[in-house]
Amino acid sequence: MRAKSTLFNQRLAAVVTGLRFDELIVIADAGLPVPPGVETLDLALTHGKPSVADVLAVLVDELVIHEVIVAEETGRINPTVTAAVEQLTRPAGITVRAIPHDDIEVLIRRAKLVVQTGETTPYGNVVLAGGLDFFELGIAD
């Protein structure tokens, strides 16, 4: 569920607006192989630009997120993405779950959109699962 409107990219804004509970957006590093049939939005400009952290920062502000999923390997191998995920999700109270990288590749098959970045660090992929804003729906306590 879209909460705000600061996105310039028309396709990404449309997907964010229509994202339902538990539907997935993947923020991918430059090397992630995307299976045929999965929509990809290539935002990569050059090495590292935009980074996974750049895109994650915008989407955390734009989207109600149920949980963020990263590869277990990310925590050991990619301190940059690990720190960005922690820094951006903790204040928002978003749950972060780590699963094996092979399972991330399986999740990608059901992604509504893969956003390819210029990130060139290993295990830099972040999966966002759409959430619900119960306050906007008028059903919160």
C-alpha atoms as one frame of an Amber mdcrd trajectory, in Angstrom:
protein
   0.000   0.000   0.000   1.486   3.317  -1.054   1.816   5.855   1.713   3.417
   8.875   0.012   4.287  10.199  -3.410   7.920  11.180  -3.990   8.889   8.666
  -6.663   9.824  10.076 -10.062  10.010   6.717 -11.833   6.542   6.111 -13.225
   6.734   2.307 -13.355   8.116   1.966  -9.833   5.461   4.362  -8.515   2.738
   2.287 -10.185   4.008  -0.976  -8.672   4.369   0.600  -5.223   0.829   1.975
  -5.450  -0.631  -1.407  -6.357   1.461  -3.604  -4.059  -0.701  -5.799  -1.841
   0.048  -7.574   1.414   2.923 -10.044   1.075   3.575  -9.238  -2.595   7.271
  -8.776  -3.247   9.565  -6.117  -4.646  13.205  -7.154  -4.947  15.960  -4.556
  -4.814  18.716  -6.347  -6.704  22.429  -5.889  -7.103  23.799  -5.541 -10.630
  24.625  -9.229 -10.954  21.409 -10.900  -9.839  20.087 -13.265 -12.514  16.387
 -12.576 -12.919  14.270 -15.497 -14.144  12.390 -15.093 -17.424   8.901 -13.732
 -16.938   9.727 -11.630 -13.866   9.392  -7.921 -14.575  12.656  -6.028 -14.165
  13.151  -2.289 -13.852  16.806  -1.511 -14.583  17.839   1.642 -12.713  21.599
   0.961 -12.908  23.600   3.961 -14.123  27.167   2.952 -13.311  29.119   0.977
 -10.692  27.358   1.489  -7.370  24.770   3.990  -8.593  22.143   3.811  -7.472
  23.060   1.558  -4.591  20.719  -0.911  -2.936  20.720   1.458   0.067  19.633
   4.399  -2.134  16.634   2.496  -3.473  15.793   0.962  -0.088  15.761   4.409
   1.558  13.181   5.671  -0.937  11.007   2.556  -0.741  11.005   2.491   3.077
   9.535   6.007   2.908   7.100   5.175   0.106   5.814   1.756   1.067   4.152
   0.001   3.971   6.506  -2.956   4.429   5.534  -6.139   6.264   9.077  -7.500
   6.332  12.462  -7.269   4.674  14.214 -10.471   3.648  17.952 -10.740   3.048
  20.313 -13.626   2.455  22.061 -15.092   5.489  25.292 -14.582   3.563  24.687
 -10.821   3.447  25.372 -10.476   7.169  28.737 -12.207   6.845  29.911 -10.903
   3.486  28.323  -7.503   2.846  28.585  -5.121   5.815  27.517  -2.141   3.689
  24.118  -3.546   2.757  23.694  -5.105   6.212  24.239  -1.716   7.889  21.900
   0.048   5.456  19.116  -2.485   6.018  19.474  -2.164   9.788  19.675   1.632
   9.725  16.647   2.038   7.457  14.342  -0.644   8.884  14.901  -0.309  12.627
  13.336   3.179  13.038  10.327   2.046  10.998   9.872  -1.094  13.123  10.195
  -3.360  10.093  11.050  -7.013  10.727  14.182  -8.268   8.965  14.492 -11.978
   8.226  17.584 -13.760   6.911  17.259 -16.864   4.735  19.731 -18.827   2.582
  20.663 -17.101  -0.685  19.272 -20.039  -2.669  15.872 -19.347  -1.080  16.133
 -15.680  -2.114  16.525 -16.865  -5.696  13.313 -18.891  -5.308  11.441 -15.867
  -3.887  12.483 -13.764  -6.873  10.284 -15.941  -9.096   7.184 -14.567  -7.386
   8.313 -10.936  -7.257   5.977  -8.352  -8.676   9.047  -6.341  -9.689  12.826
  -6.650  -9.524  14.544  -3.265  -9.305  18.062  -3.725 -10.679  20.561  -1.273
  -9.158  24.193  -0.499  -9.850  25.212  -2.236  -6.593  28.356  -4.277  -7.231
  28.928  -5.760  -3.781  28.146  -9.466  -3.255  24.872 -10.617  -1.716  23.377
  -7.150  -2.018  19.800  -8.211  -2.722  16.932  -7.115  -0.493  13.361  -8.434
  -0.732  10.490  -6.247   0.461   7.145  -7.818   1.348   4.196  -5.444   1.146
   2.275  -4.688   4.301  -1.012  -3.106   5.331  -1.467   0.249   6.999  -4.305
  -0.482   9.395  -4.464   3.166  10.482  -5.167   4.244   6.890  -7.808   1.540
   6.647  -9.493   2.821   9.806  -9.337  -0.519  11.628  -6.526   0.092  14.126
  -7.089   0.016  17.869
